[in-house]
Coordinates of C-alpha atoms in Angstrom, one line a residue:
Chain C
M64 CA -0.3 -0.2 0.4
I65 CA 1.3 3.1 -1.2
Q66 CA 0.7 5.7 2.0
F67 CA 2.3 8.9 2.9
S68 CA 3.4 9.3 6.6
D69 CA 1.4 12.0 8.7
E70 CA 4.2 13.7 8.6
K71 CA 5.5 13.7 4.8
L72 CA 1.4 14.4 4.7
K73 CA 1.8 17.6 5.9
E74 CA 4.4 18.3 3.4
V75 CA 2.9 18.1 0.6
Q76 CA 0.5 20.0 2.1
R77 CA 2.9 22.9 2.7
I78 CA 4.1 22.5 -0.5
I79 CA 1.1 22.8 -2.1
G80 CA 0.0 25.9 -0.3
F81 CA 3.2 27.9 -2.3
Y82 CA 0.6 27.9 -5.4
P83 CA -3.0 30.0 -5.1
E84 CA -5.6 28.1 -4.6
G85 CA -6.7 25.6 -7.0
K86 CA -3.2 25.2 -8.8
Q87 CA -2.8 22.6 -6.2
K88 CA -0.9 20.8 -10.1
S89 CA 2.1 23.1 -9.7
A90 CA 3.1 20.8 -6.6
V91 CA 3.7 18.0 -8.9
L92 CA 7.3 18.2 -9.5
P93 CA 8.2 18.7 -5.7
V94 CA 5.9 16.0 -4.9
L95 CA 7.5 13.0 -6.8
H96 CA 10.9 14.2 -5.5
L97 CA 9.0 13.3 -2.0
A98 CA 7.5 10.6 -3.6
Q99 CA 10.7 9.1 -4.8
Q100 CA 12.4 9.6 -2.1
E101 CA 9.4 7.9 0.4
F102 CA 9.1 5.0 -2.5
G103 CA 12.2 3.2 -2.9
G104 CA 14.2 5.2 -5.5
W105 CA 11.8 5.1 -7.9
L106 CA 8.2 6.6 -9.5
S107 CA 6.1 2.8 -10.2
V108 CA 2.7 3.4 -11.7
A109 CA 1.2 3.1 -8.7
T110 CA 3.5 5.3 -6.8
M111 CA 2.2 7.9 -9.8
D112 CA -1.1 7.4 -9.5
Y113 CA -0.8 8.2 -5.8
V114 CA 0.6 10.9 -6.5
A115 CA -2.3 12.3 -9.5
S116 CA -5.1 11.6 -6.0
L117 CA -3.2 14.0 -3.8
L118 CA -3.0 16.3 -6.0
Q119 CA -6.7 15.9 -7.3
I120 CA -5.3 15.6 -11.2
E121 CA -5.8 12.9 -14.0
P122 CA -3.4 10.0 -13.4
I123 CA -1.7 11.1 -17.4
E124 CA -1.2 14.4 -16.0
V125 CA 1.5 12.8 -13.7
Y126 CA 2.8 10.5 -16.4
E127 CA 3.4 13.2 -18.7
V128 CA 5.7 15.5 -16.4
A129 CA 7.1 11.9 -14.4
T130 CA 8.8 10.5 -18.4
F131 CA 9.6 14.2 -19.6
F132 CA 12.8 15.0 -16.2
S133 CA 15.4 12.9 -15.9
M134 CA 15.7 12.9 -12.1
Y135 CA 12.8 11.3 -11.4
N136 CA 13.7 7.0 -12.3
L137 CA 11.2 5.0 -14.3
K138 CA 12.7 1.9 -13.5
P139 CA 14.1 0.7 -9.2
V140 CA 17.4 1.4 -9.0
G141 CA 19.7 0.8 -6.5
K142 CA 20.9 2.0 -3.1
Y143 CA 23.3 4.3 -3.5
M144 CA 23.1 5.5 -8.0
F145 CA 26.4 7.4 -9.1
E146 CA 24.8 10.1 -11.1
V147 CA 27.8 11.2 -13.0
C148 CA 28.1 14.1 -15.3
Q149 CA 30.0 13.5 -18.5
T150 CA 29.4 17.0 -19.9
G151 CA 31.9 18.8 -22.2
P152 CA 33.7 20.9 -19.1
C153 CA 33.9 17.8 -17.3
M154 CA 35.2 15.5 -19.3
L155 CA 38.3 18.0 -20.3
N156 CA 39.5 17.0 -16.6
G157 CA 39.3 13.3 -17.2
S158 CA 35.6 12.6 -16.5
D159 CA 35.2 9.7 -19.1
N160 CA 38.2 8.0 -17.4
I161 CA 36.4 7.7 -14.4
I162 CA 33.3 6.5 -16.0
K163 CA 34.9 3.7 -16.8
Y164 CA 36.7 3.6 -14.0
I165 CA 33.1 3.3 -11.5
G166 CA 31.9 0.8 -14.3
E167 CA 35.0 -1.5 -13.8
K168 CA 34.9 -1.5 -9.8
L169 CA 31.3 -2.6 -9.6
G170 CA 30.8 -4.2 -12.7
I171 CA 28.5 -2.5 -14.3
K172 CA 28.1 -0.7 -17.8
P173 CA 26.4 3.0 -17.3
G174 CA 22.4 2.7 -16.5
E175 CA 23.0 -0.4 -14.6
T176 CA 22.3 -1.2 -11.2
S177 CA 24.7 -4.3 -9.1
A178 CA 23.7 -7.3 -8.4
D179 CA 23.7 -6.6 -4.7
G180 CA 21.4 -4.0 -6.0
L181 CA 23.5 -1.7 -4.4
F182 CA 24.6 0.7 -6.7
T183 CA 23.3 2.2 -9.7
L184 CA 25.5 4.0 -12.3
K185 CA 23.6 6.3 -14.8
T186 CA 25.9 9.5 -16.7
V187 CA 24.4 12.5 -16.9
E188 CA 24.4 15.9 -18.3
C189 CA 25.8 19.3 -17.1
M190 CA 24.6 19.8 -13.0
A191 CA 26.5 23.3 -13.0
A192 CA 29.6 21.8 -11.3
C193 CA 32.5 22.4 -14.5
G194 CA 34.7 24.4 -12.2
Y195 CA 34.7 21.2 -9.8
A196 CA 35.0 18.2 -12.0
P197 CA 34.9 15.9 -12.0
M198 CA 31.8 15.5 -10.2
M199 CA 28.6 13.0 -8.8
Q200 CA 25.8 13.1 -7.2
L201 CA 25.1 10.6 -4.2
G202 CA 21.6 11.4 -2.7
K203 CA 21.4 14.9 -1.8
H204 CA 25.2 16.0 -2.5
Y205 CA 27.4 17.0 -4.5
R206 CA 30.7 14.6 -4.2
E207 CA 33.4 16.8 -6.6
H208 CA 37.0 16.5 -7.2
L209 CA 36.9 13.0 -8.5
T210 CA 40.1 11.0 -8.2
K211 CA 40.1 6.9 -8.5
E212 CA 41.1 6.9 -4.5
K213 CA 37.5 9.8 -3.7
V214 CA 35.4 7.0 -6.0
D215 CA 37.5 3.6 -3.8
A216 CA 36.6 5.6 -0.6
I217 CA 33.3 6.5 -1.7
I218 CA 32.2 3.1 -2.1
D219 CA 34.1 1.8 0.5
E220 CA 31.8 4.6 2.1
C221 CA 28.5 3.4 1.1
R222 CA 29.0 -0.5 1.5
K223 CA 29.7 0.4 5.7
N224 CA 26.5 2.5 6.1
A225 CA 24.3 -0.6 3.8
E226 CA 25.3 -2.9 6.5
L227 CA 24.8 0.0 9.8
N228 CA 21.0 -0.7 8.3
N229 CA 20.7 -3.7 7.5
Chain I
M546 CA 41.4 45.0 -7.5
G547 CA 38.0 45.5 -9.5
S548 CA 34.8 46.7 -7.2
K549 CA 32.8 43.8 -6.0
L550 CA 29.3 43.9 -5.9
L551 CA 27.4 41.1 -5.8
L552 CA 30.5 38.7 -3.7
D553 CA 32.4 41.4 -1.9
K554 CA 30.8 39.6 1.2
V555 CA 30.8 35.9 0.4
H556 CA 34.2 35.2 2.7
I557 CA 32.8 36.6 5.6
E558 CA 32.3 33.6 8.1
N559 CA 28.4 32.6 8.5
I560 CA 27.3 35.9 6.1
R561 CA 24.7 32.9 5.3
S562 CA 23.1 32.9 8.6
Y563 CA 20.5 36.3 8.8
D564 CA 22.1 37.7 11.7
V565 CA 26.0 38.0 10.0
Y566 CA 24.5 39.5 6.7
R567 CA 22.2 42.2 8.5
R568 CA 25.0 43.1 10.1
E569 CA 27.5 43.3 7.4
G570 CA 25.0 46.0 6.1
G571 CA 22.3 43.8 4.4
Y572 CA 18.3 44.0 3.0
R573 CA 19.1 48.0 3.8
S574 CA 18.1 47.9 -0.2
V575 CA 14.7 46.7 1.2
E576 CA 14.7 49.9 3.9
K577 CA 15.8 52.6 1.6
A578 CA 13.1 51.0 -1.5
I579 CA 9.9 50.7 0.8
R580 CA 10.1 54.0 2.6
S581 CA 11.4 56.2 0.2
M582 CA 10.8 54.4 -3.1
N583 CA 7.6 53.9 -4.8
P584 CA 7.9 51.1 -7.4
V585 CA 8.6 53.4 -10.0
A586 CA 11.5 54.9 -8.7
V587 CA 13.0 51.4 -8.7
M588 CA 12.3 50.4 -12.1
E589 CA 13.8 54.1 -13.2
E590 CA 16.9 53.2 -10.8
V591 CA 17.4 49.5 -12.2
K592 CA 17.0 51.6 -16.4
K593 CA 19.5 53.8 -15.4
S594 CA 21.9 51.2 -14.1
G595 CA 21.8 49.9 -17.3
L596 CA 21.5 46.1 -15.9
R597 CA 21.2 43.1 -18.4
G598 CA 19.8 40.1 -18.0
R599 CA 22.7 37.7 -16.7
G600 CA 21.1 34.5 -17.6
G601 CA 22.3 34.0 -21.1
A602 CA 20.4 36.7 -23.5
G603 CA 21.5 39.8 -21.8
F604 CA 18.2 41.7 -22.7
P605 CA 18.2 44.9 -20.3
T606 CA 16.2 44.0 -17.3
G607 CA 14.3 47.3 -16.3
M608 CA 13.1 47.1 -20.2
K609 CA 12.4 44.2 -19.2
W610 CA 10.5 45.1 -16.0
S611 CA 8.4 48.2 -18.0
F612 CA 7.0 46.2 -20.2
L613 CA 5.4 44.4 -17.6
A614 CA 1.4 44.5 -18.2
K615 CA -0.4 45.7 -14.9
P616 CA -4.5 44.8 -15.5
E617 CA -6.6 45.8 -13.1
G618 CA -7.1 43.0 -10.4
V619 CA -4.6 40.5 -12.0
P620 CA -1.8 39.2 -10.2
R621 CA 1.7 39.9 -11.4
Y622 CA 4.0 37.5 -10.3
L623 CA 8.3 37.6 -10.4
V624 CA 10.2 34.3 -11.0
C625 CA 13.4 33.7 -10.5
N626 CA 15.3 31.4 -12.6
A627 CA 17.5 29.8 -10.8
D628 CA 17.4 25.8 -12.6
E629 CA 21.1 27.2 -13.9
S630 CA 22.1 24.3 -16.5
E631 CA 24.3 25.3 -19.5
P632 CA 27.1 23.5 -19.4
G633 CA 29.8 25.6 -18.4
T634 CA 27.9 27.9 -15.3
F635 CA 28.3 27.6 -12.3
K636 CA 28.4 30.7 -10.3
D637 CA 24.4 30.9 -9.7
R638 CA 25.1 27.8 -7.5
Y639 CA 27.4 29.7 -5.8
L640 CA 25.6 32.9 -5.0
M641 CA 23.0 31.0 -3.5
E642 CA 24.7 28.4 -1.9
F643 CA 27.1 31.0 0.3
I644 CA 25.4 34.1 0.1
P645 CA 21.6 32.9 0.2
H646 CA 20.6 36.8 1.4
L647 CA 21.3 38.4 -1.3
L648 CA 19.2 36.9 -3.9
I649 CA 16.1 37.2 -0.9
E650 CA 16.6 41.2 -0.4
G651 CA 17.5 41.5 -4.2
L652 CA 13.8 40.0 -5.1
I653 CA 11.9 41.3 -2.2
V654 CA 13.0 45.0 -3.6
S655 CA 12.5 43.9 -7.2
S656 CA 8.8 42.4 -6.0
Y657 CA 8.3 45.5 -4.4
A658 CA 9.3 46.6 -7.8
I659 CA 6.8 44.6 -9.7
G660 CA 3.9 44.4 -8.1
S661 CA 4.1 40.7 -7.1
N662 CA 3.6 39.5 -4.1
R663 CA 3.9 35.4 -4.6
T664 CA 7.4 35.8 -6.2
Y665 CA 9.4 32.5 -7.0
I666 CA 12.2 30.8 -7.4
Y667 CA 12.7 27.9 -9.6
I668 CA 15.8 26.3 -9.1
R669 CA 17.2 22.8 -10.7
G670 CA 15.8 19.5 -8.4
E671 CA 19.9 18.5 -8.8
F672 CA 20.3 21.7 -6.0
K673 CA 18.6 19.4 -2.6
W674 CA 20.8 21.5 -0.7
I675 CA 20.9 24.3 -2.1
I676 CA 16.8 24.3 -1.6
D677 CA 17.3 23.6 2.4
I678 CA 19.5 26.9 2.1
L679 CA 17.1 29.0 0.4
E680 CA 14.1 27.8 3.0
Q681 CA 16.4 28.4 5.3
A682 CA 17.3 32.4 4.2
I683 CA 13.2 32.8 3.6
T684 CA 12.6 32.0 7.1
E685 CA 15.5 34.0 8.7
A686 CA 13.3 36.9 6.4
K687 CA 10.3 36.2 7.4
N688 CA 11.2 36.5 10.8
N689 CA 13.0 39.5 10.8
G690 CA 9.7 41.1 9.2
W691 CA 11.4 41.2 5.7
L692 CA 8.9 39.5 4.7
G693 CA 5.1 38.3 4.8
K694 CA 2.1 41.2 5.1
N695 CA 2.6 44.8 5.4
I696 CA 6.4 44.5 4.5
L697 CA 8.1 48.0 7.1
G698 CA 4.2 49.2 7.5
S699 CA 4.2 49.8 4.0
G700 CA 0.9 48.1 2.7
F701 CA 3.1 45.9 0.3
D702 CA 2.8 41.4 1.1
C703 CA 4.8 39.5 -0.4
E704 CA 6.2 35.4 -0.1
I705 CA 8.6 33.9 -1.9
Y706 CA 8.4 30.2 -1.9
V707 CA 10.8 27.4 -3.5
H708 CA 9.9 25.4 -7.0
S709 CA 12.4 22.4 -7.3
G710 CA 12.8 21.6 -11.2
A711 CA 13.7 17.7 -12.0
G712 CA 17.2 17.8 -14.3
A713 CA 15.4 19.0 -17.9
Y714 CA 18.2 22.2 -18.9
I715 CA 14.9 23.6 -21.0
C716 CA 12.9 24.8 -17.6
G717 CA 15.6 27.7 -18.4
E718 CA 14.0 29.1 -20.9
E719 CA 11.4 31.4 -19.5
T720 CA 8.3 29.9 -20.8
A721 CA 9.5 26.2 -20.3
L722 CA 10.1 27.1 -16.8
L723 CA 6.6 28.7 -16.8
E724 CA 4.7 25.4 -18.4
S725 CA 6.7 23.6 -15.6
L726 CA 5.9 25.6 -13.0
E727 CA 2.1 24.9 -14.0
G728 CA 2.7 21.1 -13.1
K729 CA 3.2 20.8 -16.9
R730 CA 5.7 19.0 -19.4
G731 CA 8.6 22.1 -19.8
N732 CA 7.8 22.7 -23.7
P733 CA 8.3 26.0 -24.7
R734 CA 5.6 28.1 -26.0
I735 CA 5.4 30.1 -28.8
K736 CA 6.5 33.7 -28.1
P737 CA 4.0 36.2 -28.6
P738 CA 2.5 36.4 -25.5
F739 CA 4.7 37.2 -24.1
P740 CA 5.0 36.2 -19.8
A741 CA 5.4 40.2 -19.2
V742 CA 1.9 40.3 -21.2
R743 CA 0.5 36.1 -20.2
G744 CA 2.9 34.4 -18.4
L745 CA 2.5 31.8 -15.4
W746 CA -1.3 30.8 -14.9
D747 CA -2.1 33.5 -18.1
C748 CA -0.7 35.6 -16.1
P749 CA 1.8 39.4 -16.8
T750 CA 5.2 37.7 -14.9
V751 CA 8.6 38.9 -15.0
V752 CA 11.6 36.1 -15.3
N753 CA 14.5 37.0 -14.5
N754 CA 18.2 35.1 -13.8
V755 CA 19.4 34.5 -9.7
E756 CA 23.2 36.9 -10.8
T757 CA 20.3 40.1 -12.7
I758 CA 17.4 40.0 -9.5
A759 CA 21.5 39.7 -7.2
A760 CA 22.4 43.3 -9.1
V761 CA 19.4 45.0 -7.8
V762 CA 21.1 45.2 -3.7
P763 CA 23.7 47.3 -4.8
I764 CA 21.9 48.9 -6.9
I765 CA 19.1 50.2 -5.1
N766 CA 21.6 50.4 -2.3
D767 CA 23.8 52.7 -4.6
G768 CA 22.0 54.1 -7.3
G769 CA 21.7 53.1 -10.5
D770 CA 24.4 55.7 -11.6
N771 CA 27.1 54.9 -9.4
Y772 CA 26.8 51.0 -10.9
A773 CA 26.4 52.3 -14.4
K774 CA 29.9 53.9 -14.0
I775 CA 31.5 50.2 -13.5
G776 CA 32.2 49.1 -16.5
T777 CA 32.6 49.7 -20.2
G778 CA 30.1 50.6 -22.6
K779 CA 26.6 48.8 -22.3
S780 CA 28.7 46.5 -21.0
T781 CA 27.6 47.8 -17.4
G782 CA 28.4 46.9 -13.5
T783 CA 31.0 43.1 -12.3
K784 CA 30.0 40.2 -13.7
L785 CA 29.5 36.7 -12.3
I786 CA 32.4 34.5 -14.1
S787 CA 32.5 30.4 -13.5
S788 CA 35.5 29.8 -15.7
C789 CA 36.6 25.9 -15.8
G790 CA 38.7 23.6 -18.2
N791 CA 42.2 23.1 -17.9
I792 CA 43.3 26.6 -15.7
K793 CA 44.8 26.7 -12.6
K794 CA 41.5 27.9 -10.6
P795 CA 39.4 27.1 -12.0
G796 CA 35.5 29.3 -10.1
V797 CA 33.6 31.8 -10.0
Y798 CA 34.7 35.2 -10.6
E799 CA 33.5 38.9 -9.7
I800 CA 34.7 40.7 -12.1
E801 CA 34.2 44.0 -13.7
M802 CA 33.6 44.5 -17.6
S803 CA 36.2 46.5 -18.9
I804 CA 39.3 43.8 -17.9
S805 CA 41.0 41.8 -20.8
V806 CA 40.5 38.1 -21.9
E807 CA 44.1 38.3 -21.7
E808 CA 44.1 39.1 -18.1
F809 CA 41.5 37.0 -16.9
I810 CA 43.4 33.5 -18.1
Y811 CA 46.3 34.4 -17.1
S812 CA 46.5 36.7 -14.3
D813 CA 46.7 35.6 -10.1
E814 CA 44.1 37.5 -9.9
Y815 CA 41.1 35.2 -12.3
C816 CA 42.3 31.8 -13.8
G817 CA 45.8 31.9 -13.2
G818 CA 46.9 30.6 -16.4
I819 CA 46.3 27.6 -17.9
A820 CA 47.3 23.7 -15.6
N821 CA 50.0 21.8 -16.4
G822 CA 52.2 24.1 -17.9
R823 CA 50.1 23.3 -21.7
R824 CA 48.9 26.3 -23.8
L825 CA 45.4 27.6 -24.3
K826 CA 44.1 26.0 -27.5
A827 CA 40.3 27.1 -27.5
C828 CA 37.7 28.8 -25.3
I829 CA 34.1 29.3 -25.4
P830 CA 33.8 32.4 -23.3
G831 CA 29.9 32.4 -22.1
G832 CA 28.3 29.0 -22.0
S833 CA 28.3 25.3 -24.4
S834 CA 26.2 28.1 -26.8
V835 CA 28.1 30.3 -27.8
P836 CA 31.1 29.9 -30.2
I837 CA 34.5 28.2 -29.9
L838 CA 36.7 30.0 -30.8
P839 CA 40.8 29.5 -31.2
A840 CA 43.5 31.2 -28.9
N841 CA 44.5 33.5 -32.1
L842 CA 40.9 35.3 -32.2
L843 CA 39.6 34.7 -28.6
L844 CA 43.0 36.7 -27.1
K845 CA 42.3 39.5 -30.0
T846 CA 39.1 40.6 -32.3
A847 CA 40.3 40.0 -36.1
K848 CA 41.2 43.3 -36.7
G849 CA 43.6 43.0 -33.7
D850 CA 42.9 44.8 -30.7
S851 CA 42.9 43.6 -27.6
R852 CA 39.7 41.0 -27.0
M853 CA 37.8 42.6 -23.5
M854 CA 35.7 40.8 -20.6
T855 CA 32.3 43.0 -22.2
Y856 CA 28.9 42.4 -24.3
E857 CA 30.0 44.3 -27.2
S858 CA 33.7 42.3 -27.3
L859 CA 33.3 39.2 -26.9
A860 CA 30.7 39.5 -29.3
D861 CA 32.8 41.6 -32.2
G862 CA 33.3 40.0 -35.9
G863 CA 29.8 38.1 -35.4
F864 CA 30.0 34.6 -35.7
Q865 CA 33.2 34.8 -38.2
S866 CA 35.1 35.6 -35.5
G867 CA 33.6 36.1 -32.2
S868 CA 30.9 34.9 -29.4
M869 CA 29.3 35.8 -26.8
M870 CA 29.6 36.7 -23.2
G871 CA 26.5 34.2 -22.6
S872 CA 25.8 33.3 -19.2
G873 CA 29.8 33.4 -19.0
G874 CA 30.3 30.1 -18.4
F875 CA 34.3 30.1 -19.8
I876 CA 35.3 27.1 -20.2
V877 CA 38.8 26.5 -20.9
L878 CA 41.0 23.7 -23.7
D879 CA 44.4 23.3 -23.4
E880 CA 47.1 22.5 -26.5
D881 CA 46.3 18.4 -25.5
Q882 CA 42.1 19.0 -25.5
C883 CA 40.6 17.7 -28.5
V884 CA 37.7 19.7 -30.4
V885 CA 36.2 16.9 -32.5
R886 CA 35.4 15.2 -28.5
H887 CA 34.6 18.0 -27.0
T888 CA 31.9 19.7 -29.9
Y889 CA 30.7 15.9 -29.6
T890 CA 29.4 15.9 -25.3
L891 CA 28.2 19.3 -26.7
A892 CA 26.3 18.0 -29.2
R893 CA 25.4 14.6 -26.5
F894 CA 24.0 17.5 -24.2
Y895 CA 21.7 19.3 -26.9
R896 CA 20.4 15.9 -27.6
H897 CA 19.8 14.3 -24.3
E898 CA 17.5 17.9 -23.6
S899 CA 15.6 18.9 -26.9
C900 CA 12.3 18.8 -25.8
G901 CA 11.1 17.7 -28.7
Q902 CA 8.5 19.4 -30.0
C903 CA 10.4 20.6 -32.8
S904 CA 11.5 18.9 -35.7
P905 CA 14.6 20.8 -37.0
C906 CA 15.7 20.3 -33.1
R907 CA 14.2 16.8 -32.3
E908 CA 15.9 15.2 -35.0
G909 CA 18.5 17.4 -35.7
T910 CA 20.9 17.3 -32.7
G911 CA 21.1 13.5 -33.3
W912 CA 21.8 12.9 -37.0
M913 CA 25.4 15.6 -35.3
E914 CA 25.7 13.5 -32.1
K915 CA 25.9 10.4 -34.7
I916 CA 28.1 11.8 -36.9
L917 CA 29.9 13.8 -34.5
L918 CA 30.7 10.3 -32.9
N919 CA 31.4 8.5 -36.2
I920 CA 34.3 10.7 -37.0
E921 CA 35.6 10.7 -33.4
N922 CA 35.6 7.5 -33.8
G923 CA 37.4 7.0 -36.9
K924 CA 33.9 6.0 -38.6
G925 CA 34.1 9.2 -40.1
K926 CA 33.4 10.7 -44.1
M927 CA 35.2 13.7 -45.5
S928 CA 31.3 14.8 -46.4
D929 CA 30.6 14.4 -43.0
I930 CA 31.8 17.9 -42.2
D931 CA 29.4 19.4 -44.7
L932 CA 26.9 17.1 -43.9
L933 CA 27.1 18.4 -39.8
W934 CA 26.9 22.3 -41.5
D935 CA 23.8 21.5 -43.5
I936 CA 22.3 20.1 -40.5
Q937 CA 23.1 23.0 -38.2
R938 CA 21.6 26.0 -41.0
K939 CA 18.8 24.1 -40.7
I940 CA 18.2 24.1 -37.5
E941 CA 19.0 27.4 -36.8
G942 CA 16.3 29.7 -36.1
N943 CA 13.4 27.4 -37.3
T944 CA 12.3 25.9 -33.6
I945 CA 10.2 27.6 -31.2
C946 CA 12.5 28.3 -28.9
P947 CA 16.4 29.2 -28.8
L948 CA 17.7 25.3 -27.6
G949 CA 17.9 24.5 -31.4
D950 CA 19.7 27.8 -31.8
A951 CA 22.3 27.0 -29.2
A952 CA 22.4 23.6 -30.4
A953 CA 23.8 24.7 -34.4
W954 CA 26.2 27.4 -32.5
P955 CA 28.4 25.1 -31.0
V956 CA 28.6 22.8 -34.6
A957 CA 29.0 25.8 -36.6
A958 CA 32.0 27.4 -34.9
A959 CA 33.6 23.7 -33.9
I960 CA 33.9 23.4 -37.5
R961 CA 34.0 27.2 -38.9
H962 CA 37.4 27.7 -37.3
F963 CA 39.1 24.0 -35.7
R964 CA 37.7 22.6 -39.6
D965 CA 41.3 21.1 -40.4
E966 CA 41.1 18.9 -36.9
F967 CA 37.4 17.1 -38.4
E968 CA 39.5 16.7 -41.9
W969 CA 43.1 15.1 -39.9
H970 CA 40.6 12.8 -37.7
I971 CA 39.0 12.0 -41.0
T972 CA 41.8 10.9 -43.1
N973 CA 43.7 10.2 -40.1
P974 CA 41.7 7.2 -38.4
D975 CA 43.8 5.9 -36.1
D976 CA 46.1 8.1 -35.1
A977 CA 43.4 9.9 -34.0
Q978 CA 42.4 7.1 -31.9
R979 CA 45.6 7.6 -30.5
R980 CA 46.8 11.0 -30.0
N981 CA 44.8 14.5 -30.3
Y982 CA 45.3 16.6 -32.8
G983 CA 47.1 19.2 -30.8
L984 CA 47.9 23.5 -31.0
A985 CA 48.3 23.3 -35.0
N986 CA 48.5 26.7 -35.5
Y987 CA 45.4 27.7 -33.5
A988 CA 48.1 30.2 -31.0
E989 CA 49.9 31.3 -33.6
P990 CA 49.0 35.5 -35.1
L991 CA 45.9 35.6 -36.4
K992 CA 44.1 33.9 -39.3
V993 CA 40.9 34.3 -39.3
V994 CA 39.2 31.6 -41.6
A995 CA 36.3 31.6 -43.1
V996 CA 33.6 29.8 -44.1

């Protein structure tokens, strides 16, 4: 059963309050972010339908948006998603090698999830971190000035966190 | 050391907090505007300053505000464009992350000028931690009486809300941004009507970039005339330049628009020169959409004058031999970089970001990406170069929004100035896999190659 906690429902109401009465459709992006975060890191059809019901809009209005924006995952992803930038300025600073290294280290290609379900590697386009390249987004934050050593440390950190949370 | 108007206080400890920001003179412009000026006077001051939109287009801000329709009984909106996504550009992020109250202060003054009681910051969704920083700043501002009902007893009400995008470059285009803010796909609208007449929820709307809004603060504090004294010609005031690529000191620099490109790249005050003892090959001075220039044309115009960091000088020579200030995303390529590969990554970017509404852009960006990848991988044909040229010509000017132009220009400029490097990839496919073309003659004294 897909259902936000009371606390998250309050957050949904707070977001809807940003917009004039009757314009609650505007809340679809922020509420989809919240839903993706709460329901396993991706948006199933059931999750999208739930968001539609909360905002009193048609499910198709949610699908239209969810399929347009690249931050929404429409299939399951690993617990830790490495979103590595590959656009020009990062490329000039070696992002191709970083992406290759992460792929080899985790045994996956961009777009794939590791067999243990822990890691997804995703290549993304410019994240506005060009001066701190190469970089990736991991959860809420950016990891910048990536090197092979930093990648090793980040993977270790994720593995440790996963063990702690089990 | 040039004057700094936006980042002068950014290094003060805890400037992110309200108390420190206020102690350092923050929110004076709100007091001055609301207590001693009417909205028209605020707008006049911005007009006098000569401030031009800092998002990329460079349109005069005061004029944009003056186009706003004011029908009775219809709300007006100010929307701040914080969707910073142009490759090479990371200045707004810096400003919001480290001195968020400057943006909030600018938004309150601008909202007062425009008559917006409900103002939105549309921020790219990836900046998740900055959303928290901005919401904290808004709460602090509200708790101290700068937002909410009847601000400073003036009768003016204003709220600011942060709205998160979700990963789409196109939403930096103002009408796509408004569609997205209405909860729809980010498909740009046909203009006219312009947002100033029919914008958010069909109401008159002004959309301004983060840096533009922040610049309103020093303009109101010190007066538009004083702001206009800084800089050169129609490039008044200071500009944030985010520099990246192969330079010693990448980062965000606030410059007076009166220094030369050469000083910006080589001076220790700014980029500190090219990294790792390499030489300068090429540069995209204003974000990935603007034309790439080889070193010789970057440092000097075709007429042989020093090229300056101003709107006019960067554009000197048009697209034949010049570029644009754009968003101020300054991307530097050293002699070891491959222009074909770099252009390919940009073409891939625009293919990924095309919204798909207009066929020339939806199809053309994909074709350009594929052809460039073939050339880069040693599978190109000589006729591919002319084919690329033909495709970009057919995209430019044939789409609803400027993304088509933005996708066409980098390809056009790469071919215009680096055609020999493309040809070398095609005639030496094996070599091209092993090494880069190098500096060639791009750093030699001027030789204008016209296509």
